[in-house]
Structures are given as structure tokens and as C-alpha cells.
PDB file of C-alpha atoms and ligand atoms in Angstrom:
ATOM      1  CA  MET P  22      52.682   3.540  94.087  1.00  0.00           C
ATOM      2  CA  THR P  23      52.336   0.404  92.088  1.00  0.00           C
ATOM      3  CA  SER P  24      52.762  -2.680  93.666  1.00  0.00           C
ATOM      4  CA  TYR P  25      55.662  -4.989  92.942  1.00  0.00           C
ATOM      5  CA  ARG P  26      54.624  -7.677  90.589  1.00  0.00           C
ATOM      6  CA  GLY P  27      56.778 -10.710  89.267  1.00  0.00           C
ATOM      7  CA  ALA P  28      60.261 -12.080  90.283  1.00  0.00           C
ATOM      8  CA  PRO P  29      62.169  -9.458  92.540  1.00  0.00           C
ATOM      9  CA  PRO P  30      64.989  -8.050  90.488  1.00  0.00           C
ATOM     10  CA  PRO P  31      68.224  -9.928  90.676  1.00  0.00           C
ATOM     11  CA  GLU P  32      70.592  -9.233  93.370  1.00  0.00           C
ATOM     12  CA  ASP P  33      74.730  -9.158  92.778  1.00  0.00           C
ATOM     13  CA  PRO P  34      76.044 -12.227  94.238  1.00  0.00           C
ATOM     14  CA  PRO P  35      78.155 -11.507  97.405  1.00  0.00           C
ATOM     15  CA  ALA P  36      81.978 -10.863  96.173  1.00  0.00           C
ATOM     16  CA  PRO P  37      84.245 -13.754  96.876  1.00  0.00           C
ATOM     17  CA  ALA P  38      85.994 -13.622 100.256  1.00  0.00           C
ATOM     18  CA  LEU P  39      89.461 -13.648  98.413  1.00  0.00           C
ATOM     19  CA  GLU P  40      90.055 -13.320  94.431  1.00  0.00           C
ATOM     20  CA  VAL P  41      93.511 -13.101  93.036  1.00  0.00           C
ATOM     21  CA  ARG P  42      93.626 -12.359  89.470  1.00  0.00           C
ATOM     22  CA  ASP P  43      96.419 -12.331  87.036  1.00  0.00           C
ATOM     23  CA  VAL P  44      99.226 -11.858  89.611  1.00  0.00           C
ATOM     24  CA  HIS P  45     102.641 -11.259  89.094  1.00  0.00           C
ATOM     25  CA  ALA P  46     105.324 -10.811  91.241  1.00  0.00           C
ATOM     26  CA  TYR P  47     109.237 -10.923  91.038  1.00  0.00           C
ATOM     27  CA  TYR P  48     112.300 -11.591  93.436  1.00  0.00           C
ATOM     28  CA  GLY P  49     114.816  -9.016  91.937  1.00  0.00           C
ATOM     29  CA  ASN P  50     114.873  -9.778  87.985  1.00  0.00           C
ATOM     30  CA  SER P  51     113.385 -13.176  88.803  1.00  0.00           C
ATOM     31  CA  HIS P  52     109.711 -13.601  87.695  1.00  0.00           C
ATOM     32  CA  VAL P  53     108.434 -15.597  89.829  1.00  0.00           C
ATOM     33  CA  LEU P  54     104.505 -15.417  90.018  1.00  0.00           C
ATOM     34  CA  GLN P  55     103.368 -15.790  86.236  1.00  0.00           C
ATOM     35  CA  GLY P  56      99.634 -14.662  86.535  1.00  0.00           C
ATOM     36  CA  VAL P  57      98.221 -16.380  89.398  1.00  0.00           C
ATOM     37  CA  ASP P  58      94.275 -16.361  89.062  1.00  0.00           C
ATOM     38  CA  LEU P  59      92.254 -18.256  92.134  1.00  0.00           C
ATOM     39  CA  GLU P  60      89.162 -17.441  94.131  1.00  0.00           C
ATOM     40  CA  VAL P  61      87.959 -18.691  97.522  1.00  0.00           C
ATOM     41  CA  ALA P  62      83.791 -17.956  98.026  1.00  0.00           C
ATOM     42  CA  ARG P  63      82.572 -17.048 101.371  1.00  0.00           C
ATOM     43  CA  GLY P  64      82.545 -19.989 103.837  1.00  0.00           C
ATOM     44  CA  GLU P  65      84.908 -22.398 101.028  1.00  0.00           C
ATOM     45  CA  ALA P  66      87.521 -24.356 102.168  1.00  0.00           C
ATOM     46  CA  VAL P  67      89.958 -24.221  99.311  1.00  0.00           C
ATOM     47  CA  THR P  68      93.538 -25.814  99.059  1.00  0.00           C
ATOM     48  CA  LEU P  69      96.666 -25.150  96.755  1.00  0.00           C
ATOM     49  CA  LEU P  70      98.981 -27.594  96.126  1.00  0.00           C
ATOM     50  CA  GLY P  71     102.498 -27.597  94.332  1.00  0.00           C
ATOM     51  CA  ARG P  72     105.916 -28.592  94.655  1.00  0.00           C
ATOM     52  CA  ASN P  73     108.854 -27.474  96.280  1.00  0.00           C
ATOM     53  CA  GLY P  74     109.497 -24.039  94.510  1.00  0.00           C
ATOM     54  CA  ALA P  75     106.588 -23.869  92.653  1.00  0.00           C
ATOM     55  CA  GLY P  76     105.340 -20.131  93.896  1.00  0.00           C
ATOM     56  CA  LYS P  77     102.828 -21.192  96.722  1.00  0.00           C
ATOM     57  CA  THR P  78     104.493 -19.038  99.576  1.00  0.00           C
ATOM     58  CA  THR P  79     105.020 -16.412  97.185  1.00  0.00           C
ATOM     59  CA  THR P  80     101.048 -16.189  96.100  1.00  0.00           C
ATOM     60  CA  ILE P  81     100.503 -16.205  99.898  1.00  0.00           C
ATOM     61  CA  SER P  82     102.894 -13.191 100.299  1.00  0.00           C
ATOM     62  CA  ALA P  83     101.354 -11.087  97.203  1.00  0.00           C
ATOM     63  CA  ILE P  84      97.925 -11.829  98.969  1.00  0.00           C
ATOM     64  CA  VAL P  85      99.146 -10.339 102.813  1.00  0.00           C
ATOM     65  CA  GLY P  86     101.288  -7.862 101.377  1.00  0.00           C
ATOM     66  CA  PHE P  87     104.697  -8.832 102.091  1.00  0.00           C
ATOM     67  CA  ILE P  88     105.791  -8.603  98.676  1.00  0.00           C
ATOM     68  CA  ARG P  89     104.127  -6.232  96.006  1.00  0.00           C
ATOM     69  CA  PRO P  90     102.647  -7.823  93.017  1.00  0.00           C
ATOM     70  CA  ARG P  91     103.989  -5.889  89.864  1.00  0.00           C
ATOM     71  CA  ARG P  92     100.705  -6.605  87.764  1.00  0.00           C
ATOM     72  CA  GLY P  93      97.191  -8.014  88.611  1.00  0.00           C
ATOM     73  CA  ARG P  94      94.661  -7.362  91.530  1.00  0.00           C
ATOM     74  CA  VAL P  95      94.011  -9.065  95.067  1.00  0.00           C
ATOM     75  CA  ARG P  96      90.831  -8.343  96.563  1.00  0.00           C
ATOM     76  CA  VAL P  97      89.501  -9.360 100.136  1.00  0.00           C
ATOM     77  CA  LEU P  98      85.492  -9.539 100.405  1.00  0.00           C
ATOM     78  CA  GLY P  99      85.588  -7.109  96.959  1.00  0.00           C
ATOM     79  CA  ARG P 100      87.579  -4.485  98.476  1.00  0.00           C
ATOM     80  CA  ASP P 101      90.911  -3.936  96.465  1.00  0.00           C
ATOM     81  CA  VAL P 102      93.939  -4.421  98.647  1.00  0.00           C
ATOM     82  CA  THR P 103      96.494  -4.731  95.736  1.00  0.00           C
ATOM     83  CA  GLY P 104      99.806  -3.240  96.909  1.00  0.00           C
ATOM     84  CA  CYS P 105      98.707  -2.606 100.504  1.00  0.00           C
ATOM     85  CA  ALA P 106     100.597  -2.834 103.394  1.00  0.00           C
ATOM     86  CA  PRO P 107     100.186  -5.955 105.628  1.00  0.00           C
ATOM     87  CA  HIS P 108      98.627  -4.807 108.505  1.00  0.00           C
ATOM     88  CA  VAL P 109      96.342  -2.944 106.213  1.00  0.00           C
ATOM     89  CA  ILE P 110      95.191  -6.207 104.782  1.00  0.00           C
ATOM     90  CA  ALA P 111      95.252  -7.976 107.780  1.00  0.00           C
ATOM     91  CA  ARG P 112      92.639  -5.382 108.788  1.00  0.00           C
ATOM     92  CA  ALA P 113      90.760  -6.162 105.415  1.00  0.00           C
ATOM     93  CA  GLY P 114      90.243  -9.648 106.917  1.00  0.00           C
ATOM     94  CA  ILE P 115      92.981 -12.034 106.306  1.00  0.00           C
ATOM     95  CA  ALA P 116      95.159 -13.665 108.723  1.00  0.00           C
ATOM     96  CA  LEU P 117      98.061 -16.185 107.771  1.00  0.00           C
ATOM     97  CA  VAL P 118      99.566 -18.770 109.736  1.00  0.00           C
ATOM     98  CA  PRO P 119     103.193 -18.588 108.197  1.00  0.00           C
ATOM     99  CA  GLN P 120     104.873 -21.456 106.696  1.00  0.00           C
ATOM    100  CA  GLY P 121     107.431 -22.790 109.605  1.00  0.00           C
ATOM    101  CA  ARG P 122     104.959 -21.365 112.526  1.00  0.00           C
ATOM    102  CA  ARG P 123     107.165 -18.231 113.282  1.00  0.00           C
ATOM    103  CA  VAL P 124     105.484 -18.464 117.345  1.00  0.00           C
ATOM    104  CA  PHE P 125     107.279 -16.050 119.804  1.00  0.00           C
ATOM    105  CA  GLY P 126     109.766 -18.618 121.130  1.00  0.00           C
ATOM    106  CA  ASP P 127     109.957 -16.040 124.248  1.00  0.00           C
ATOM    107  CA  LEU P 128     106.670 -15.340 125.064  1.00  0.00           C
ATOM    108  CA  THR P 129     104.487 -17.524 126.674  1.00  0.00           C
ATOM    109  CA  VAL P 130     101.701 -19.323 124.738  1.00  0.00           C
ATOM    110  CA  ARG P 131      99.251 -16.981 126.516  1.00  0.00           C
ATOM    111  CA  GLU P 132     101.003 -13.975 125.366  1.00  0.00           C
ATOM    112  CA  ASN P 133     101.287 -15.544 121.881  1.00  0.00           C
ATOM    113  CA  LEU P 134      97.647 -15.454 121.547  1.00  0.00           C
ATOM    114  CA  THR P 135      96.381 -12.282 123.133  1.00  0.00           C
ATOM    115  CA  LEU P 136      99.284  -9.956 122.141  1.00  0.00           C
ATOM    116  CA  THR P 137      98.127  -9.360 118.674  1.00  0.00           C
ATOM    117  CA  ALA P 138      94.534 -10.458 118.972  1.00  0.00           C
ATOM    118  CA  ARG P 139      92.020  -7.997 118.036  1.00  0.00           C
ATOM    119  CA  SER P 140      88.883  -7.728 120.296  1.00  0.00           C
ATOM    120  CA  GLY P 141      85.261  -7.859 119.720  1.00  0.00           C
ATOM    121  CA  GLY P 142      85.285 -10.602 117.365  1.00  0.00           C
ATOM    122  CA  GLY P 143      83.812 -14.024 117.281  1.00  0.00           C
ATOM    123  CA  TRP P 144      86.928 -15.542 119.121  1.00  0.00           C
ATOM    124  CA  ASP P 145      88.503 -15.713 122.467  1.00  0.00           C
ATOM    125  CA  LEU P 146      91.310 -17.400 124.553  1.00  0.00           C
ATOM    126  CA  ALA P 147      88.058 -19.890 125.589  1.00  0.00           C
ATOM    127  CA  ARG P 148      87.245 -21.076 122.015  1.00  0.00           C
ATOM    128  CA  VAL P 149      90.759 -21.069 120.808  1.00  0.00           C
ATOM    129  CA  LEU P 150      91.271 -23.479 124.003  1.00  0.00           C
ATOM    130  CA  GLU P 151      88.243 -25.325 123.266  1.00  0.00           C
ATOM    131  CA  LEU P 152      89.689 -26.047 119.473  1.00  0.00           C
ATOM    132  CA  PHE P 153      92.803 -26.925 120.829  1.00  0.00           C
ATOM    133  CA  PRO P 154      92.501 -28.418 124.227  1.00  0.00           C
ATOM    134  CA  GLY P 155      96.208 -29.222 124.560  1.00  0.00           C
ATOM    135  CA  LEU P 156      96.934 -25.585 124.759  1.00  0.00           C
ATOM    136  CA  ALA P 157      94.941 -25.583 127.838  1.00  0.00           C
ATOM    137  CA  ARG P 158      97.858 -27.058 129.761  1.00  0.00           C
ATOM    138  CA  ARG P 159     100.506 -25.019 128.425  1.00  0.00           C
ATOM    139  CA  LEU P 160      98.948 -21.619 128.702  1.00  0.00           C
ATOM    140  CA  ASP P 161     102.740 -20.526 131.275  1.00  0.00           C
ATOM    141  CA  SER P 162     104.724 -22.343 128.728  1.00  0.00           C
ATOM    142  CA  LEU P 163     107.128 -20.335 126.654  1.00  0.00           C
ATOM    143  CA  GLY P 164     106.760 -20.508 123.020  1.00  0.00           C
ATOM    144  CA  ASP P 165     110.368 -22.401 122.467  1.00  0.00           C
ATOM    145  CA  GLN P 166     109.148 -25.334 125.127  1.00  0.00           C
ATOM    146  CA  LEU P 167     106.281 -26.433 123.028  1.00  0.00           C
ATOM    147  CA  SER P 168     106.469 -29.423 120.052  1.00  0.00           C
ATOM    148  CA  GLY P 169     106.493 -28.842 116.716  1.00  0.00           C
ATOM    149  CA  GLY P 170     102.482 -29.951 117.011  1.00  0.00           C
ATOM    150  CA  GLU P 171     101.877 -27.690 119.591  1.00  0.00           C
ATOM    151  CA  GLN P 172     103.688 -24.779 117.623  1.00  0.00           C
ATOM    152  CA  GLN P 173     101.492 -25.323 114.695  1.00  0.00           C
ATOM    153  CA  MET P 174      98.157 -25.006 117.004  1.00  0.00           C
ATOM    154  CA  LEU P 175      99.240 -22.144 118.907  1.00  0.00           C
ATOM    155  CA  ALA P 176     100.170 -20.609 115.298  1.00  0.00           C
ATOM    156  CA  ILE P 177      96.639 -21.485 113.935  1.00  0.00           C
ATOM    157  CA  GLY P 178      94.991 -19.988 117.360  1.00  0.00           C
ATOM    158  CA  ARG P 179      97.198 -17.094 117.024  1.00  0.00           C
ATOM    159  CA  ALA P 180      95.708 -16.189 113.647  1.00  0.00           C
ATOM    160  CA  LEU P 181      92.253 -16.878 114.720  1.00  0.00           C
ATOM    161  CA  MET P 182      92.427 -14.470 117.884  1.00  0.00           C
ATOM    162  CA  ARG P 183      92.672 -11.630 114.694  1.00  0.00           C
ATOM    163  CA  ASP P 184      89.123 -12.554 114.222  1.00  0.00           C
ATOM    164  CA  PRO P 185      89.578 -13.007 110.271  1.00  0.00           C
ATOM    165  CA  GLU P 186      87.024 -13.670 107.518  1.00  0.00           C
ATOM    166  CA  VAL P 187      89.895 -15.857 105.523  1.00  0.00           C
ATOM    167  CA  LEU P 188      92.508 -17.674 106.905  1.00  0.00           C
ATOM    168  CA  LEU P 189      95.544 -18.737 105.183  1.00  0.00           C
ATOM    169  CA  LEU P 190      97.606 -21.504 106.216  1.00  0.00           C
ATOM    170  CA  ASP P 191     101.100 -22.109 104.846  1.00  0.00           C
ATOM    171  CA  GLU P 192     101.677 -26.110 104.826  1.00  0.00           C
ATOM    172  CA  PRO P 193     100.546 -26.612 108.332  1.00  0.00           C
ATOM    173  CA  SER P 194     101.533 -30.383 108.307  1.00  0.00           C
ATOM    174  CA  GLU P 195     104.980 -29.673 107.516  1.00  0.00           C
ATOM    175  CA  GLY P 196     107.440 -31.773 109.967  1.00  0.00           C
ATOM    176  CA  LEU P 197     104.539 -33.229 111.677  1.00  0.00           C
ATOM    177  CA  ALA P 198     103.961 -36.955 112.414  1.00  0.00           C
ATOM    178  CA  PRO P 199     100.642 -38.511 111.286  1.00  0.00           C
ATOM    179  CA  LYS P 200      98.929 -38.308 114.335  1.00  0.00           C
ATOM    180  CA  LEU P 201      99.123 -34.421 114.582  1.00  0.00           C
ATOM    181  CA  VAL P 202      98.490 -34.166 111.149  1.00  0.00           C
ATOM    182  CA  ASP P 203      95.398 -36.336 112.125  1.00  0.00           C
ATOM    183  CA  GLU P 204      94.521 -33.364 114.874  1.00  0.00           C
ATOM    184  CA  ILE P 205      95.287 -30.569 112.278  1.00  0.00           C
ATOM    185  CA  ARG P 206      92.836 -32.214 110.060  1.00  0.00           C
ATOM    186  CA  GLU P 207      90.106 -32.122 112.397  1.00  0.00           C
ATOM    187  CA  ALA P 208      90.660 -28.432 113.745  1.00  0.00           C
ATOM    188  CA  LEU P 209      90.536 -27.391 110.082  1.00  0.00           C
ATOM    189  CA  LEU P 210      87.406 -29.194 109.224  1.00  0.00           C
ATOM    190  CA  ARG P 211      85.848 -27.956 112.122  1.00  0.00           C
ATOM    191  CA  LEU P 212      86.765 -24.591 111.437  1.00  0.00           C
ATOM    192  CA  ARG P 213      85.508 -25.053 107.512  1.00  0.00           C
ATOM    193  CA  GLU P 214      82.126 -26.223 109.372  1.00  0.00           C
ATOM    194  CA  SER P 215      82.188 -22.616 111.332  1.00  0.00           C
ATOM    195  CA  GLY P 216      81.688 -20.874 107.838  1.00  0.00           C
ATOM    196  CA  LEU P 217      85.338 -19.630 108.007  1.00  0.00           C
ATOM    197  CA  SER P 218      86.490 -19.221 104.509  1.00  0.00           C
ATOM    198  CA  LEU P 219      90.041 -20.886 104.198  1.00  0.00           C
ATOM    199  CA  LEU P 220      92.950 -21.325 101.766  1.00  0.00           C
ATOM    200  CA  LEU P 221      95.513 -24.024 102.486  1.00  0.00           C
ATOM    201  CA  VAL P 222      98.642 -24.406 101.224  1.00  0.00           C
ATOM    202  CA  GLU P 223      99.828 -28.273 101.267  1.00  0.00           C
ATOM    203  CA  GLN P 224     102.232 -30.786  99.849  1.00  0.00           C
ATOM    204  CA  ASN P 225     100.135 -33.433 101.909  1.00  0.00           C
ATOM    205  CA  LEU P 226      97.585 -34.812  99.400  1.00  0.00           C
ATOM    206  CA  ALA P 227      95.737 -36.446 101.636  1.00  0.00           C
ATOM    207  CA  LEU P 228      95.244 -33.720 104.102  1.00  0.00           C
ATOM    208  CA  ALA P 229      94.546 -31.249 100.778  1.00  0.00           C
ATOM    209  CA  THR P 230      91.630 -33.370  99.809  1.00  0.00           C
ATOM    210  CA  ALA P 231      89.912 -33.945 102.874  1.00  0.00           C
ATOM    211  CA  VAL P 232      89.893 -30.471 103.816  1.00  0.00           C
ATOM    212  CA  GLY P 233      89.558 -28.592 100.489  1.00  0.00           C
ATOM    213  CA  GLN P 234      86.102 -28.662  98.414  1.00  0.00           C
ATOM    214  CA  ARG P 235      88.073 -27.342  95.379  1.00  0.00           C
ATOM    215  CA  ILE P 236      92.098 -27.796  94.718  1.00  0.00           C
ATOM    216  CA  TYR P 237      94.288 -25.561  93.159  1.00  0.00           C
ATOM    217  CA  VAL P 238      97.536 -27.005  91.740  1.00  0.00           C
ATOM    218  CA  MET P 239     100.353 -24.518  91.026  1.00  0.00           C
ATOM    219  CA  ASN P 240     103.730 -25.040  88.661  1.00  0.00           C
ATOM    220  CA  LYS P 241     106.427 -22.632  88.002  1.00  0.00           C
ATOM    221  CA  GLY P 242     104.123 -19.786  89.081  1.00  0.00           C
ATOM    222  CA  THR P 243     100.986 -20.501  87.489  1.00  0.00           C
ATOM    223  CA  VAL P 244      98.149 -22.376  88.331  1.00  0.00           C
ATOM    224  CA  VAL P 245      97.980 -25.653  86.217  1.00  0.00           C
ATOM    225  CA  PHE P 246      94.829 -27.442  87.521  1.00  0.00           C
ATOM    226  CA  SER P 247      91.773 -26.412  89.355  1.00  0.00           C
ATOM    227  CA  GLY P 248      88.703 -28.701  90.059  1.00  0.00           C
ATOM    228  CA  THR P 249      87.406 -30.797  93.004  1.00  0.00           C
ATOM    229  CA  PRO P 250      89.241 -33.530  94.902  1.00  0.00           C
ATOM    230  CA  ALA P 251      87.269 -36.284  92.716  1.00  0.00           C
ATOM    231  CA  ALA P 252      88.524 -34.504  89.379  1.00  0.00           C
ATOM    232  CA  LEU P 253      91.941 -34.370  90.526  1.00  0.00           C
ATOM    233  CA  ALA P 254      92.124 -38.074  91.648  1.00  0.00           C
ATOM    234  CA  ALA P 255      90.523 -38.789  87.684  1.00  0.00           C
ATOM    235  CA  GLU P 256      93.710 -37.104  86.800  1.00  0.00           C
ATOM    236  CA  PRO P 257      96.371 -39.064  87.508  1.00  0.00           C
ATOM    237  CA  ASP P 258      98.808 -37.344  85.260  1.00  0.00           C
ATOM    238  CA  VAL P 259      97.988 -34.023  87.059  1.00  0.00           C
ATOM    239  CA  GLU P 260      99.411 -35.418  90.474  1.00  0.00           C
ATOM    240  CA  SER P 261     102.580 -37.298  88.695  1.00  0.00           C
ATOM    241  CA  ARG P 262     103.432 -34.490  86.537  1.00  0.00           C
ATOM    242  CA  TYR P 263     102.930 -31.592  89.412  1.00  0.00           C
ATOM    243  CA  LEU P 264     102.904 -33.294  92.326  1.00  0.00           C
ATOM    244  CA  GLY P 265     105.214 -36.332  92.120  1.00  0.00           C
ATOM    245  CA  ILE P 266     102.914 -38.883  93.089  1.00  0.00           C
TER     246      ILE P 266
HETATM  247  N1  LIG M  22     113.382 -14.224  99.378  1.00  0.00           N
HETATM  248  C1  LIG M  22     113.233 -14.992  97.776  1.00  0.00           C
HETATM  249  N2  LIG M  22     114.390 -14.585  96.914  1.00  0.00           N
HETATM  250  C2  LIG M  22     114.755 -15.321  95.893  1.00  0.00           C
HETATM  251  N3  LIG M  22     114.155 -15.956  95.361  1.00  0.00           N
HETATM  252  C3  LIG M  22     112.999 -16.814  96.165  1.00  0.00           C
HETATM  253  C4  LIG M  22     112.810 -15.981  97.402  1.00  0.00           C
HETATM  254  N4  LIG M  22     111.606 -16.835  98.266  1.00  0.00           N
HETATM  255  C5  LIG M  22     111.863 -17.791  97.272  1.00  0.00           C
HETATM  256  N5  LIG M  22     112.423 -17.685  95.920  1.00  0.00           N
HETATM  257  C6  LIG M  22     111.967 -18.431  94.512  1.00  0.00           C
HETATM  258  O1  LIG M  22     110.753 -18.233  94.268  1.00  0.00           O
HETATM  259  C7  LIG M  22     110.528 -19.600  93.684  1.00  0.00           C
HETATM  260  C8  LIG M  22     109.215 -20.249  94.494  1.00  0.00           C
HETATM  261  O2  LIG M  22     109.535 -20.195  95.820  1.00  0.00           O
HETATM  262  P1  LIG M  22     108.156 -20.242  96.730  1.00  0.00           P
HETATM  263  O3  LIG M  22     108.836 -19.894  97.914  1.00  0.00           O
HETATM  264  O4  LIG M  22     106.718 -19.444  96.707  1.00  0.00           O
HETATM  265  O5  LIG M  22     107.700 -21.638  96.633  1.00  0.00           O
HETATM  266  P2  LIG M  22     107.076 -22.655  97.463  1.00  0.00           P
HETATM  267  O6  LIG M  22     106.125 -23.272  96.385  1.00  0.00           O
HETATM  268  O7  LIG M  22     106.563 -22.048  98.597  1.00  0.00           O
HETATM  269  O8  LIG M  22     107.797 -23.901  98.028  1.00  0.00           O
HETATM  270  P3  LIG M  22     107.671 -24.937  99.025  1.00  0.00           P
HETATM  271  O9  LIG M  22     106.932 -25.799  99.138  1.00  0.00           O
HETATM  272  O10 LIG M  22     109.181 -25.299  99.420  1.00  0.00           O
HETATM  273  O11 LIG M  22     107.498 -23.947 100.569  1.00  0.00           O
HETATM  274  C9  LIG M  22     111.546 -20.498  94.124  1.00  0.00           C
HETATM  275  O12 LIG M  22     112.373 -20.509  92.760  1.00  0.00           O
HETATM  276  C10 LIG M  22     112.179 -20.121  95.243  1.00  0.00           C
HETATM  277  O13 LIG M  22     113.722 -20.855  94.961  1.00  0.00           O
HETATM  278 MG1  LIG M  23     106.571 -22.189 100.705  1.00  0.00          MG
END
């Protein structure tokens, strides 16, 4: 056998955590997503910004399998999940914190956290309560009895209990007072530091740029800007045209 000399052979870079390529989607005849491209690298935090109706939630729905793209591909950790059922896509490593939180109002906080949990991963009740200590006092309260901020923390905790590789959050700051938005921001920064891949949908520019290492701006079903927070700040035109700032 000859011994190996010189540089080792190049290895393929790991597949991104999430890849969305040229995705088109419709509601009836309405062509809502018109070729969406975006990517989240492993361990990266990415924000998707855009006005009301830009297509952010529809993009999320196409990723998690609530709607089926008519064209294009969705890959999770390199695995093609385009058109798969939501539970299959969840098992591939995606968890969603949906817009409007959608906690189970007639279940307790503990039940909300544990009923859909996946065992064996890095997340358990103790770790969620460490991230959101406020939930510890509320474990036996019903979802309906919580404040908006507590419900948001519960929705994030519930998604983490599914032990995802990629966490999608659809406007977690919506309707929350500034102090609670700060709390959500700190939690998301801790999750980012833990190496979890994040796709954060937001309209709150401050939260978006604090958490996102890269930003996509969406308008009318397509991505119109992609770059760092600094690059976005250098384009006041993009902010005024697509974000109403
Ligand atoms: N279930 C639906 N049936 C038909 N049209 C829909 C449906 N949901 C959304 N739309 C339309 O699709 C477009 C994109 O909506 P989408 O909910 O993806 O926007 P968004 O960026 O998430 O907005 P917001 O910030 O208000 O949540 C809008 O024109 C909306 O009216
Ligand atoms: Mg939305």
C-alpha cells in the first residue's frame, strides 16, 4: 500500500440545515409563492422579513408540508422532503412555532410541553424551564390562563421538546410588549449560541437584526434582498420600499 502524501482529498461540505429552491405555491388560482430561494446553514440563525401579505407564512407552510409546492424543492439536512406530509417533515428535523402561538388552551403547561415531545434528544422539561423560568411557576395552569408572553414561551418550549435540528418561528414578537420582546430575543440568542439552526420570520426589524446573522426580505412571494444586517442597514431603499420604514 502506498502511503498518502500531500493534502487530504476535499470533503463535501455538509448539506445546509434547510434549503428552499425555486418554490412556487398557490392558494387556488392565486400564485402566492413565485420562486422562493433561501438557505439556513447548520447552526446559523436567519431572518425572513417582509410586510403583511408578503408570503412569509406561506413559505413556512411550504417548508413544513401544510401546503404542497407546485414547483421547486425543500431539503432538510440534505434530505428532499418536498411534498411530504407534515409529520414526515417534522421527523426529518423541523419544528415550527406557529404564528399566533396556538398553544392548547384546555391543556396544562406541562401537558402542552410533554404531549408532543420526542424522547431521547437534548431537550427535556428541565432544560425548557431553565430557558424560560417563568413557565416553571405555571406548570399546572391551563394554556388559556397564560398571558400572551407566557403563551409565546410555551409555544417555543413545545417546539424545542420535539428536539429539532431547525427551529422555525413565525412572528414570535407579534402583539407582545417591548419587555417581553426583549425576553424572546434573549432566549433566541441563547438558542443560537447552542448551535440550533433558526429561521425567524419577523416584522420587528430590531429583533430580526439582533438574532439573524443573515437576513432575507420578501415581497410579493419572492425574495428581494439577501445579506447581512449591516448590508440591509446600508440599503435604506430596501427598508423603505419593502418594510415600510
Ligand atoms: N389560506 C389562504 N387562502 C387564500 N389566500 C391566502 C391564504 N393565506 C394567505 N393568503 C394570501 O397569500 C398572500 C401571502 O400571505 P401570507 O400569510 O403568507 O403573508 P405573511 O407574509 O405571512 O403576512 P403576515 O405578516 O400578515 O402574517 C396574501 O396575499 C394572503 O392574503
Ligand atoms: Mg404570516
